[in-house]
XYZ file of C-alpha atoms in Angstrom:
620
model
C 5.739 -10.689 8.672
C 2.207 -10.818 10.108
C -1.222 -9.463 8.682
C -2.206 -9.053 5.373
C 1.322 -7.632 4.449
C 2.899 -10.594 5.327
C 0.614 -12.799 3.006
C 1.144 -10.412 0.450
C 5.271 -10.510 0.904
C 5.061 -14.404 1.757
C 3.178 -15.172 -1.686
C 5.355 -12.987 -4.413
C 8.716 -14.059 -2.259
C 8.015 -17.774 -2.376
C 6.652 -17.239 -6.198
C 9.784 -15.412 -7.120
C 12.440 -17.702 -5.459
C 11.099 -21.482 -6.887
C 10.604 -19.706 -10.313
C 14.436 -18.314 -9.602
C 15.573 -22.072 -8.637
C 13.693 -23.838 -11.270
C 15.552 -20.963 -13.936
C 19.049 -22.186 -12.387
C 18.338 -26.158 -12.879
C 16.975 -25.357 -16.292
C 20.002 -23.343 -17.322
C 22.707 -26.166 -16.018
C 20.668 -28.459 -17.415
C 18.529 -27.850 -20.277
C 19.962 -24.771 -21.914
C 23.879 -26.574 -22.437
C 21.754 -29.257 -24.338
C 19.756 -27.125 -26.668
C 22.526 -25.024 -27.612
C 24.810 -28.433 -28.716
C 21.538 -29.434 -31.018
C 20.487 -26.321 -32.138
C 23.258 -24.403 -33.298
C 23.567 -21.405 -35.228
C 23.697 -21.529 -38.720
C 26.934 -19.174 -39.986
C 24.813 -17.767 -42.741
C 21.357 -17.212 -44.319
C 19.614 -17.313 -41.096
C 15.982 -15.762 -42.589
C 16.896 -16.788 -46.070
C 13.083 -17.710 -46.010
C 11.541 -14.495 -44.122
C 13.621 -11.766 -45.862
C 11.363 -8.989 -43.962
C 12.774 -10.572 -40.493
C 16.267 -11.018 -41.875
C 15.734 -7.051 -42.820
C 13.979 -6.445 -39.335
C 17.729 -8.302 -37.920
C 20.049 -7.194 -39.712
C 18.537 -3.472 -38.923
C 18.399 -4.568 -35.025
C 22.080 -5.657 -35.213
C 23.134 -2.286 -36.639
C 21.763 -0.715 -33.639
C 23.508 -2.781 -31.266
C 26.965 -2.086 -32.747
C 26.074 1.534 -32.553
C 26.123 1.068 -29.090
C 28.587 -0.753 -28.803
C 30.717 2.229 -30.334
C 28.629 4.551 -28.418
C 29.065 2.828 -25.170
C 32.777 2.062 -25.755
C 33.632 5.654 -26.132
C 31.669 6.717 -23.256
C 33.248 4.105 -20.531
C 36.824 5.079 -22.205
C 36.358 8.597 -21.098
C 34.082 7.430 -17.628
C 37.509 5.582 -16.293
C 39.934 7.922 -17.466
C 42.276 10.052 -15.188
C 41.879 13.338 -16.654
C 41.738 16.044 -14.708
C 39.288 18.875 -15.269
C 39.863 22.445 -13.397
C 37.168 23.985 -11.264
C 37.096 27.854 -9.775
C 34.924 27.574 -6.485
C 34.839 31.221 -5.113
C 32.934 30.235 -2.059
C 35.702 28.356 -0.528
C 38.501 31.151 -1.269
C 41.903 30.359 -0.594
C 45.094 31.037 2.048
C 46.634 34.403 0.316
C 49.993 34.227 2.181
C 51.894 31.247 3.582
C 53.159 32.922 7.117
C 50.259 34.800 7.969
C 47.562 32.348 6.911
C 45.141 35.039 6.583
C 41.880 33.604 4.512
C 40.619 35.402 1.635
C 36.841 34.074 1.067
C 36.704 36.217 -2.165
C 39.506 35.023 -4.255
C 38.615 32.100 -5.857
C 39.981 28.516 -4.935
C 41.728 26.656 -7.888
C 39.994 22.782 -7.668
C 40.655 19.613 -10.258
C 37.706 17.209 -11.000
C 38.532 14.035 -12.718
C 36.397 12.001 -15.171
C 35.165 9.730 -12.385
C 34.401 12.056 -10.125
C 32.153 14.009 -12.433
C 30.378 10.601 -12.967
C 30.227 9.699 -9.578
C 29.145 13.120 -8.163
C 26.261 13.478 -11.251
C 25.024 9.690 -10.005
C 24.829 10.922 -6.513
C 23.142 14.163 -7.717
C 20.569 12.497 -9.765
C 19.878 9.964 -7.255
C 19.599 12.465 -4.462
C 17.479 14.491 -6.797
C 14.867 11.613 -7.399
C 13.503 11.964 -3.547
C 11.922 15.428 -4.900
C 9.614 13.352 -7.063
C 8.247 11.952 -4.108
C 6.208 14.820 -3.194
C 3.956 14.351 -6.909
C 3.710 10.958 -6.225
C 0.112 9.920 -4.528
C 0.220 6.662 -1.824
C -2.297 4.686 -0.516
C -2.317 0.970 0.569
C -3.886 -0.536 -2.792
C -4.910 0.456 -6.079
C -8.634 0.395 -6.513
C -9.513 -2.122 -8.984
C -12.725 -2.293 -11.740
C -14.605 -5.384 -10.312
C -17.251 -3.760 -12.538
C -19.277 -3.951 -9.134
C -20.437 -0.993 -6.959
C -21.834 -1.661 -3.364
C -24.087 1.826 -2.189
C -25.046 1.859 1.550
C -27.201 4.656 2.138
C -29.972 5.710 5.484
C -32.126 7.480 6.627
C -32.449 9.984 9.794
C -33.392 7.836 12.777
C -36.524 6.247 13.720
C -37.451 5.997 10.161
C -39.737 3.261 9.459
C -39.056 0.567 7.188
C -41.866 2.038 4.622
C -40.155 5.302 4.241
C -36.813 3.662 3.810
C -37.765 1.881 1.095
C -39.088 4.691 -0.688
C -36.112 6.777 -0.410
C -34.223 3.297 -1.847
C -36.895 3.485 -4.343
C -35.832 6.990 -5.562
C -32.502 5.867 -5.432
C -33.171 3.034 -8.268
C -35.226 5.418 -9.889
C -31.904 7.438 -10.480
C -29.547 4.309 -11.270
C -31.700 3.611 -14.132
C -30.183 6.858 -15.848
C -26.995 4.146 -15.973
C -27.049 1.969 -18.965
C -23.524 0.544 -17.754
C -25.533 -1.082 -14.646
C -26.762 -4.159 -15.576
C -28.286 -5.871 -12.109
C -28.947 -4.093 -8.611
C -30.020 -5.948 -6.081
C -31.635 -4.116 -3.247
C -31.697 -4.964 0.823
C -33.673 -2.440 3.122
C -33.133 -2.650 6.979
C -30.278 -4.501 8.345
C -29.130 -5.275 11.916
C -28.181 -1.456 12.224
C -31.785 -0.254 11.795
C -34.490 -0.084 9.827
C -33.139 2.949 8.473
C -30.492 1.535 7.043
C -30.052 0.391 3.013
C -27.904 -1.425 0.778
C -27.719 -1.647 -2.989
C -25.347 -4.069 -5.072
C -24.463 -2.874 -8.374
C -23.404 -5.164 -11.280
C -21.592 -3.404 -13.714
C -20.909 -4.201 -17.750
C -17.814 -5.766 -18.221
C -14.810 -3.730 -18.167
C -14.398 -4.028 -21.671
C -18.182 -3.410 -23.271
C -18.132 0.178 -21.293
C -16.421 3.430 -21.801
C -16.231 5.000 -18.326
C -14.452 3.171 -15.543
C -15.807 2.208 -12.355
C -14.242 5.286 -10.449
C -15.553 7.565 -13.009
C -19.430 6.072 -12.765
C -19.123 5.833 -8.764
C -18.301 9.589 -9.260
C -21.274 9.927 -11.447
C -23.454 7.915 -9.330
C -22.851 10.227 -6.397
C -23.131 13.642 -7.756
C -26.401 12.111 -9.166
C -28.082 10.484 -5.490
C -27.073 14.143 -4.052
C -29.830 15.317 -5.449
C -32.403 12.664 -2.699
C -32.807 14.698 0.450
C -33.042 13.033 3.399
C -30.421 10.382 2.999
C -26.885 9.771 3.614
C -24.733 7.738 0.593
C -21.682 5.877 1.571
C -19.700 3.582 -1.318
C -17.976 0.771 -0.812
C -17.954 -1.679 2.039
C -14.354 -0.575 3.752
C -13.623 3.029 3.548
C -9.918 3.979 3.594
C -10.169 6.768 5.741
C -10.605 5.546 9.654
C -9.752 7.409 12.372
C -11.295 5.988 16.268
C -11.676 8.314 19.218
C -11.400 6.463 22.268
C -12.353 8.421 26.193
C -14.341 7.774 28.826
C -17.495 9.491 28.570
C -19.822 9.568 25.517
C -21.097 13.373 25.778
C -17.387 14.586 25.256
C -16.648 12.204 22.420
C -19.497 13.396 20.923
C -18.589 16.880 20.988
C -15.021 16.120 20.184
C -15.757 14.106 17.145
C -18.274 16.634 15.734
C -15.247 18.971 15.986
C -13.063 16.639 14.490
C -15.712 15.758 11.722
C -16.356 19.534 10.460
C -12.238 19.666 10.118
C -11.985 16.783 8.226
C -15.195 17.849 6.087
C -12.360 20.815 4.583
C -10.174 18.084 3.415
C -9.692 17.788 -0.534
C -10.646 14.853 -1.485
C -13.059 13.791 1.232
C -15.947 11.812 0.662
C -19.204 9.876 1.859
C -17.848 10.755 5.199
C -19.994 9.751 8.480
C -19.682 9.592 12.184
C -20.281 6.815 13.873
C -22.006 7.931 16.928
C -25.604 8.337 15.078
C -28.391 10.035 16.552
C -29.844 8.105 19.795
C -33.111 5.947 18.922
C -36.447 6.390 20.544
C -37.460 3.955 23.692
C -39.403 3.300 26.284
C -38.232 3.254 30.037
C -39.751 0.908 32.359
C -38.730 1.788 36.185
C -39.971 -0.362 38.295
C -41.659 0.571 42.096
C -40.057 -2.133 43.542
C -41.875 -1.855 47.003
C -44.524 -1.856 45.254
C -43.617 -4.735 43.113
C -41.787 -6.417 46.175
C -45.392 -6.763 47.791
C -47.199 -8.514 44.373
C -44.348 -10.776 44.116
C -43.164 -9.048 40.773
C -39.749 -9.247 39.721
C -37.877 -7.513 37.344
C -37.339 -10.885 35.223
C -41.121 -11.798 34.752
C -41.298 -7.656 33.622
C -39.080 -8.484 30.606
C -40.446 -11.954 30.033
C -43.776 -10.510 29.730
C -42.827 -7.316 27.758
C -40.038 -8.614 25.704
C -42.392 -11.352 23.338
C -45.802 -9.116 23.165
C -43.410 -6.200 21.804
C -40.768 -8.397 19.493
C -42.802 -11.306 19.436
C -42.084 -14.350 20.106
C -42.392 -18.189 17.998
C -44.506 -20.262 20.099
C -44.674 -23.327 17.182
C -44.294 -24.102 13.573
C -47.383 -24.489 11.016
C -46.738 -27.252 8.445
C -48.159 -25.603 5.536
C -49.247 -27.314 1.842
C -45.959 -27.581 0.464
C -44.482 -29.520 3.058
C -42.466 -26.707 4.321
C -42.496 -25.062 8.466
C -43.496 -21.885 8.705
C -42.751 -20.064 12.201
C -45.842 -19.031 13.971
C -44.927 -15.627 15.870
C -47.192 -13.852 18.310
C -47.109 -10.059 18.891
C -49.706 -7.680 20.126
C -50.827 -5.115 17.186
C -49.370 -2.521 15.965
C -52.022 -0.392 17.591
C -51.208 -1.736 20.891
C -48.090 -0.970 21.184
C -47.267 2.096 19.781
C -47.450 4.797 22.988
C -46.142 4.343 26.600
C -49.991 4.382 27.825
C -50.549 0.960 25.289
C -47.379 -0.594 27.337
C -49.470 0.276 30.558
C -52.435 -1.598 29.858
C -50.427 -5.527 29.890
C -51.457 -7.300 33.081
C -48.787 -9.037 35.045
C -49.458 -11.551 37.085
C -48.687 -11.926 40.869
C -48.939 -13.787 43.921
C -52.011 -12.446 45.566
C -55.448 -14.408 44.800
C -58.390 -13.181 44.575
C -61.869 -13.601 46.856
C -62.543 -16.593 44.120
C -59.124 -17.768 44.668
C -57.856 -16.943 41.317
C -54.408 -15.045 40.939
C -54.983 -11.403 40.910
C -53.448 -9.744 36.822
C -52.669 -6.201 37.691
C -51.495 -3.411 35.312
C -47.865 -2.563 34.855
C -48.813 0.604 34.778
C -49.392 -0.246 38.589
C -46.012 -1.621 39.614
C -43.845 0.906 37.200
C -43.183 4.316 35.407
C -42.758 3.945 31.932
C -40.900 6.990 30.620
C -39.954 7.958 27.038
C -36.440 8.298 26.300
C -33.497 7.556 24.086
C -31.024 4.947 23.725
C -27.994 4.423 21.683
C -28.176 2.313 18.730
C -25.121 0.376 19.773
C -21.853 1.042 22.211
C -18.434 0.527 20.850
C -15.456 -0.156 23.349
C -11.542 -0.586 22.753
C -9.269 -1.111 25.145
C -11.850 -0.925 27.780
C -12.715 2.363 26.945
C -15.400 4.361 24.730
C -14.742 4.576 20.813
C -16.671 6.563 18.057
C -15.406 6.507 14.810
C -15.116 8.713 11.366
C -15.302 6.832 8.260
C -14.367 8.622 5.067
C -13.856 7.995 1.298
C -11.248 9.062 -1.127
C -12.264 11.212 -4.535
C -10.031 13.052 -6.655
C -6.855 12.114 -4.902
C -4.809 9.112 -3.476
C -6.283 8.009 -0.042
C -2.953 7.743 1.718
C -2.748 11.975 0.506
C -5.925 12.417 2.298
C -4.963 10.579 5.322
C -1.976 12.228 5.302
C -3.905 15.799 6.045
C -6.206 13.909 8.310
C -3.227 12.684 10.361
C -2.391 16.960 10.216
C -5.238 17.857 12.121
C -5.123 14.745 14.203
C -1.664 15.971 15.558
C -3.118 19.657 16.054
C -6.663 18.691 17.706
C -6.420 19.450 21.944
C -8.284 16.578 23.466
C -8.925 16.329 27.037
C -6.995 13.697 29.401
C -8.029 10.500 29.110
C -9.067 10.792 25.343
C -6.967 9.953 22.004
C -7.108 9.341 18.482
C -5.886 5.954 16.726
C -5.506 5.591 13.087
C -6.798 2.743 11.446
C -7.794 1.061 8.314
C -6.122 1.230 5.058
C -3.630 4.046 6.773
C -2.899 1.808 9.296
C -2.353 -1.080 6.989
C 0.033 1.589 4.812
C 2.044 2.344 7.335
C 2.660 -1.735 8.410
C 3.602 -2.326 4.528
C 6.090 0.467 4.548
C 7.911 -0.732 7.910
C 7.557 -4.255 5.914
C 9.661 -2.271 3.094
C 12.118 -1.452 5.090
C 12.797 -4.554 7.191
C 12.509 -6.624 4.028
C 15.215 -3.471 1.923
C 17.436 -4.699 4.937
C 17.381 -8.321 4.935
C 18.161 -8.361 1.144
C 20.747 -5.819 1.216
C 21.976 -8.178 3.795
C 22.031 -11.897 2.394
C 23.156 -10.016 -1.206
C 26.376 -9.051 0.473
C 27.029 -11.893 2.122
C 26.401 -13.775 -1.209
C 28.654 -11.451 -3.174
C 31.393 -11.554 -0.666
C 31.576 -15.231 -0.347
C 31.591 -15.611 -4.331
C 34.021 -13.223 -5.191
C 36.024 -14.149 -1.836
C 36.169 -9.891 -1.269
C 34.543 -7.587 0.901
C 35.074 -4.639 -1.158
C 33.766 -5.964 -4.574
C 30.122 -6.580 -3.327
C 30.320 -2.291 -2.903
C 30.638 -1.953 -6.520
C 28.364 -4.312 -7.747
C 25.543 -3.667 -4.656
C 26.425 0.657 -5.834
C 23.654 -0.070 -8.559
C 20.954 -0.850 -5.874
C 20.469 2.618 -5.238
C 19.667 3.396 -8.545
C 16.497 1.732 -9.483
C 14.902 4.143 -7.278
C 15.393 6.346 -9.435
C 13.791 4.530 -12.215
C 10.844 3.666 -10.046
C 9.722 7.501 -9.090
C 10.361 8.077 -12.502
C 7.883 5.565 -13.767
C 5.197 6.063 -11.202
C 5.164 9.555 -11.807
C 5.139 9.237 -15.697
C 2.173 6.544 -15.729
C 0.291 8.149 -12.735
C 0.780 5.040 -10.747
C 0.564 5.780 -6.360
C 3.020 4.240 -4.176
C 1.116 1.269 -3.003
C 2.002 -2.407 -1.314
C 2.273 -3.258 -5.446
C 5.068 -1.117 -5.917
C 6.600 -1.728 -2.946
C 6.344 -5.012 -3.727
C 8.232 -4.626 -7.032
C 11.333 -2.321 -5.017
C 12.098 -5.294 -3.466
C 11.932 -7.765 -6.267
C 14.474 -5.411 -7.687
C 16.936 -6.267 -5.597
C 17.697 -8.985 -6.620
C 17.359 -8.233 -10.454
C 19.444 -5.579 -10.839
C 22.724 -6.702 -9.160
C 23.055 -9.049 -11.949
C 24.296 -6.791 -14.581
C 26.891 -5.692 -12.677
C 27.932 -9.191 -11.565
C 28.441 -9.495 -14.776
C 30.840 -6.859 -15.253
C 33.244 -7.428 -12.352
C 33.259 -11.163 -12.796
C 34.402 -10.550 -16.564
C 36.664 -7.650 -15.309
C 38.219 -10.091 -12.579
C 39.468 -13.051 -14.726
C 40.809 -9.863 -17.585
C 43.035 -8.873 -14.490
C 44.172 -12.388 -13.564
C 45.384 -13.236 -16.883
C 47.128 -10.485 -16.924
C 45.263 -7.448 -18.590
C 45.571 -4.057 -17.330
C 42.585 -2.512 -14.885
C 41.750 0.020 -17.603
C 41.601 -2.127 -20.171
C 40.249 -4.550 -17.991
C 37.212 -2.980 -17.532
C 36.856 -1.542 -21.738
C 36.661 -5.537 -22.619
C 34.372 -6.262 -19.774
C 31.971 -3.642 -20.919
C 32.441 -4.632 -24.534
C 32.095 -7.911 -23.990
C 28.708 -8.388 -21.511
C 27.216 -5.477 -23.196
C 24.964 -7.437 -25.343
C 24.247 -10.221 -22.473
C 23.272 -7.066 -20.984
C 20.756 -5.615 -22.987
C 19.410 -9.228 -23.943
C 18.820 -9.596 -20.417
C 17.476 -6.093 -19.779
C 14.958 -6.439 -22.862
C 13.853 -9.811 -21.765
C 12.726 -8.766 -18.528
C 11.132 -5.277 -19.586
C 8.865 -7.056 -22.260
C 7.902 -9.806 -19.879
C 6.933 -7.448 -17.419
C 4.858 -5.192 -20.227
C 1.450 -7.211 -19.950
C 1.924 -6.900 -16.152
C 2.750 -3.023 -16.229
C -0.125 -2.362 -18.741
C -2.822 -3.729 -16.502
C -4.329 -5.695 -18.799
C -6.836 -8.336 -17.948
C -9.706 -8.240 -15.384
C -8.196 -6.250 -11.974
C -4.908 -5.944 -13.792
C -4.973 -2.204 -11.815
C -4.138 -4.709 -9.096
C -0.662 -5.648 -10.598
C 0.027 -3.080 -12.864
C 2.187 -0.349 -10.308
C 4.344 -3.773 -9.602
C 5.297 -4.207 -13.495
C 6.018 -0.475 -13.729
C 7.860 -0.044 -10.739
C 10.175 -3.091 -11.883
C 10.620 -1.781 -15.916
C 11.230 1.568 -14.640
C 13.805 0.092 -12.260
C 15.458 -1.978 -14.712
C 15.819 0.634 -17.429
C 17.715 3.492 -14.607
C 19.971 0.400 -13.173
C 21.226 -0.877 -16.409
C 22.136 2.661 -17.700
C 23.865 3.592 -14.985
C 25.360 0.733 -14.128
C 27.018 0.017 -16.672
C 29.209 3.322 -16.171
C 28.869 3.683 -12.503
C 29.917 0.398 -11.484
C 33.267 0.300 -13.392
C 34.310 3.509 -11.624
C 33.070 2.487 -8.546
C 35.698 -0.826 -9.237
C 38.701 1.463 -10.248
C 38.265 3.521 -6.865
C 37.736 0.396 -4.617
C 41.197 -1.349 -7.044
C 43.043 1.706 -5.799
C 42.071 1.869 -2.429
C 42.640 -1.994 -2.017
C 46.230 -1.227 -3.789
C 46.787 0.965 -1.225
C 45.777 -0.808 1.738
C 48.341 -3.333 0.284
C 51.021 -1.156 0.146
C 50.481 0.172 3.127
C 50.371 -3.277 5.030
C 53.859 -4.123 2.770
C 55.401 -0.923 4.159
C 54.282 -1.847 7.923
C 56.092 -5.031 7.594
C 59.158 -3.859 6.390
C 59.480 -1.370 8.845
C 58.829 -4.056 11.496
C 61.604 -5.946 9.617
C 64.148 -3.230 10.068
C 63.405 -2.500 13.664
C 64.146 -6.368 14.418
C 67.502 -6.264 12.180
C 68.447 -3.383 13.500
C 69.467 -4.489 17.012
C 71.221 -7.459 15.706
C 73.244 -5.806 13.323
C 74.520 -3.556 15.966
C 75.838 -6.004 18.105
C-alpha cells in the first residue's frame, strides 16, 4: 500500500507477525520446558494466600457453571428436532389436480434446532450494519497533545501595527485560561502581514480538568467576540474541498456559492476560502517609444524600482560583538507611499547632457503608474486554476461533515471546464477504507489456503472461517457503546481480527476431527470438543481482552490515538467467541452431511457405471 495508509498497515502488520512468530518458537520451545519444572501441585495450591485460594476456588465454580451451561446449550444447538412454523404469506396448493394457490391458508413449515441458530446468527449479523448509521468516521482520532496552534488575520492591506494589536487582544483573552501555560506569538508570515499565529502550550493532560477539544471550543466562542479577525485552529483542517476551472472571476463566484452552502453544515467550523481579497499595487506601464528613444528597458525599470521599494543589502556592518549585521537600503517610508512618490525616481539613460554627463529623467516620464490590485498568490493543479475551502470539525465526526459536504458537492451545477476534488483527511479516509478492503481480501485469502492445507479439506476452512463474520458485530457494538468513530485505528484492529478469532474455532474442529477418527459419533463428537477446549477457550479469550484493556482505555499521553484499535479488537473477541462456539459446530454438522452426501452420491455414480459395463457382458 502507498501513502500514509500504507505506513500505517506496514508498521502494525510487521509488529503483529514477528510478535506472532516469536509466540510460536517460544511455545515449542520454552513453554514444554516450564511446564516439566514447574508442575502443578495436586493440592493446597494458596495454602499461604487463603483470600486467593477463596478468590480461585470462587473463579473455578464459575467456570463449571459454564461448562454445564454451555454443555446444555450446544446439546440442544446440534440437535435434529424439528420445530413447526405457520407462514400465512406463502399459503399453500389447496387441491392436487387443479393446483389452484390459496395465498390465505396458511403453509405448514418445520425449523430445526440448527436452523434457528443459524438463521438468528445471520439475523443478528445482518442487523449489526444498522449500527453503522450512529457510528461517526473520520480518518483519525484527535489526540490531547495538550498543544493548540491559533492562526488568525486580518482584512487585507492591514499593516503589521494593527495586526499585532488585534494579536494583542487575542492574548489579552487567552489569559482568561489558567490551563495555558506558554503562547508564543508570530505576526506576519510569508502570506501577509495580515496574517498571525499563536502556539499554545497546554497543562499536562493529567493536572487539567477540561480536554483539549473542550478548551479549543472555549477558546473560540471566547476570540468571537474580536471584530475584525478571522480564527482558524489547527495547522491541517479536515475538511478540503479544491475547485479547479479556467478563469478566476467564475471560481470566485462559484466558490462563494459553494462556501455559503457549506456555512449550513452542522458541525462546520473556522471555515475560509482561499481566494482572499486582492492586495493593493502599483502598475508601472511603460511608453516604450518613449522609453525605446532614452535607451530604457523594462529590466533597468525593475532593477531600479525593485531595491528602493524592498530594499536591498548592499554590505554587512561588523558590529561590537563580533557579529554581521546586514546593511539594507530603502527609500523612506514617506517616499514611497503614493504612485506620485514612485514618479519622482530618476532613471538613467543614454542621452548626455550639454556637459556631457548622462541625462536622469523621471519615470514618471517614460511610464504610467496606475493603482490596482493583485492577487496575493495563484494556485494551479493540473494546469488549471484552483481555490480552495478549508473547514474544521465541532460537535461531530469530520468524516460526518464531509460526508454532507460531499452532498452538496454532488448537487452544485458548475460550468464546463470546472470541478470539485476532495481532499485532505476525506481523501485520506476514503484510501484507508479501499486499504480495508484489499487487505479483508488478502487475509480471507491466505487464511483459507492455510486452513485447507492443514486440515487437507476444502470444506472445513467454511466452518471455522463462518466466525469471521462475526466480530463485526462485536466491533459496531463496541464503538457505539464507548463513542469511539470508525477511524484508520479501528480499521486497523478489523483486520488484526482476522487472524485472532479463527483460532477458537480451530480449536474446535481439530478436537472434533481426531473424536471422529477414533471412532466417536459426529454428535458426540462435537459435545466433547466443546467440553473439552472450552476452558482453553476462555483462557485464551480473557488473556487477550485484558491485554488489550490499557490499549482500549486510552491511557497514557495520545492514548486517544490507540484506544478505537483496543476496543474494536475486545469488542471483536467477546461477539466471536460467543458465537462461535455454537455457530461453528452447526456450521460442521451441515458441511459433515453435505460432504456425506457428496460421497454417496459419487459411490452411487460408480456403481451405476459398474452395472452398465457388466451388463453387456453378462448378456452375451
Amino acid at each position: 500500500m502507498k501513502g500514509i495508509v500504507g505506513q500505517f498497515f506496514f508498521q502494525f502488520g510487521l509488529t503483529v507477525a514477528v510478535a506472532v512468530l516469536v509466540s510460536l518458537f517460544v511455545s515449542f520451545t520454552l513453554d514444554p520446558m516450564l511446564s516439566s519444572r514447574w508442575r502443578d501441585p495436586a493440592g493446597g495450591r494458596f495454602s499461604r494466600v487463603p483470600w486467593l485460594g477463596r478468590f480461585m476456588d470462587r473463579v473455578e465454580a464459575v467456570v463449571e457453571w459454564v461448562h454445564v451451561v454451555y454443555g446444555q446449550m450446544l446439546e440442544w444447538a446440534i440437535s435434529d428436532a424439528k420445530h413447526r412454523l405457520y407462514v400465512p404469506a406463502f399459503g399453500v396448493w389447496t387441491a392436487a389436480r387443479t393446483r389452484r394457490w390459496d395465498a390465505l391458508k396458511p403453509r405448514r413449515a418445520t425449523i430445526s434446532n440448527r436452523g434457528i441458530v443459524l438463521w438468528t446468527a445471520l439475523l443478528i449479523f445482518c442487523g449489526s450494519f444498522a449500527l453503522l448509521p450512529f457510528i461517526g468516521k473520520e480518518f483519525s482520532p484527535q489526540v490531547d497533545e495538550s498543544f493548540i496552534s491559533l492562526r488568525l488575520n486580518t482584512p487585507v492591506g492591514t499593516s503589521l501595527e494593527s495586526t499585532d494589536g488585534k494579536v494583542r487582544e487575542v492574548e489579552e483573552v487567552l489569559k482568561q485560561f489558567p490551563e495555558i501555560v506558554l503562547a508564543m506569538t508570530t505576526v506576519g508570515s510569508w502570506d501577509g502581514r495580515n496574517y498571525a499565529r499563536v502556539n499554545l502550550k497546554l497543562t499536562d493532560r493529567g493536572d487539567r480538568s477540561h480536554s483539549q477539544k473542550d478548551l479549543e471550543r472555549a477558546i473560540r466562542y471566547a476570540l468571537q467576540r474580536i471584530p475584525g479577525i478571522e480564527l482558524a485552529l489547527g495547522y491541517d483542517r479536515p475538511i478540503w474541498v479544491n475547485l479547479l476551472g479556467p478563469d478566476p472571476d467564475t471560481l470566485k463566484q462559484l466558490i462563494s456559492e459553494f462556501a455559503e452552502r457549506v456555512a449550513k453544515v452542522p458541525g462546520i467550523a473556522d471555515m475560509e476560502i482561499s481566494e482572499k481579497a486582492a492586495n493593493p499595487a502599483l502598475s508601472i506601464r511603460l511608453n516604450n517609444d518613449a522609453a525605446a528613444d532614452l535607451g530604457i528597458s523594462v529590466q533597468q525599470v525593475g532593477a531600479t524600482v525593485r531595491p528602493l521599494l524592498a530594499g536591498e543589502t548592499v554590505t554587512y556592518w561588523l558590529g561590537p560583538d563580533a557579529q554581521n549585521y546586514e546593511v539594507n537600503v530603502q527609500l523612506p517610508r514617506e517616499g514611497r507611499r503614493l504612485a506620485s512618490d514612485l514618479g519622482n525616481l530618476y532613471l538613467s539613460t543614454n542621452k548626455r547632457g550639454p556637459d556631457g554627463e548622462l541625462r536622469m529623467v523621471p519615470l514618471r516620464q517614460v511610464a504610467e503608474i496606475v493603482e490596482t490590485t493583485s492577487p496575493q498568490i495563484i494556485k494551479r493543479q493540473d494546469l488549471q486554476r484552483r481555490v480552495a475551502l478549508y473547514a474544521n470539525a465541532e460537535g461531530r465526526p469530520s468524516g460526518n461533515v464531509g460526508d454532507d459536504v460531499k452532498k452538496i458537492v454532488d448537487t452544485m451545477q458548475l460550468p464546463p471546464g470546472y470541478r470539485f476534488v476532495i481532499a485532505g483527511q476525506q481523501e485520506d479516509f476514503a484510501e484507508s477504507a479501499a486499504a480495508l478492503v484489499a487487505s479483508l481480501g488478502l487475509a480471507i485469502i491466505f487464511i483459507y489456503l492455510v486452513l485447507a492445507s492443514q486440515f487437507a479439506s476444502f470444506t472445513q476452512p467454511i466452518a471455522i472461517m463462518a466466525s469471521l463474520p462475526f466480530t463485526l458485530i462485536g466491533v459496531l457494538l463496541a464503538l457505539l457503546l464507548t463513542g469511539t468513530s470508525m477511524n484508520i485505528f479501528s480499521m486497523i484492529g478489523f483486520v488484526m481480527l482476522m487472524g485472532l478469532v479463527t483460532k477458537n474455532a480451530i480449536l474446535l474442529v481439530d478436537f472434533a476431527n481426531r473424536s471422529r477418527r477414533a471412532g466417536v459419533a459426529l454428535h458426540d463428537a462435537l459435545l466433547l470438543a466443546g467440553q473439552v477446549r472450552l476452558r482453553p477457550i476462555l483462557m485464551t479469550t480473557s488473556a487477550m481482552i485484558f491485554g488489550m484493556l490499557p490499549l482500549a482505555l486510552g491511557l497514557g499521553q495520545s492514548g486517544e490515538t490507540q484506544a478505537p484499535m483496543g476496543r474494536a479488537i475486545i469488542g471483536g473477541v467477546i461477539t466471536s467467541t460467543l458465537l462461535t462456539l455454537v455457530v461453528v459446530p452447526v456450521i460442521y454438522t451441515y458441511l459433515d452431511r453435505l460432504f456425506e452426501w457428496r460421497k454417496a452420491r459419487h459411490a452411487a455414480r460408480q456403481a451405476r457405471g459398474a452395472e452398465a459395463a457388466d451388463a453387456p457382458a453378462s448378456g452375451d
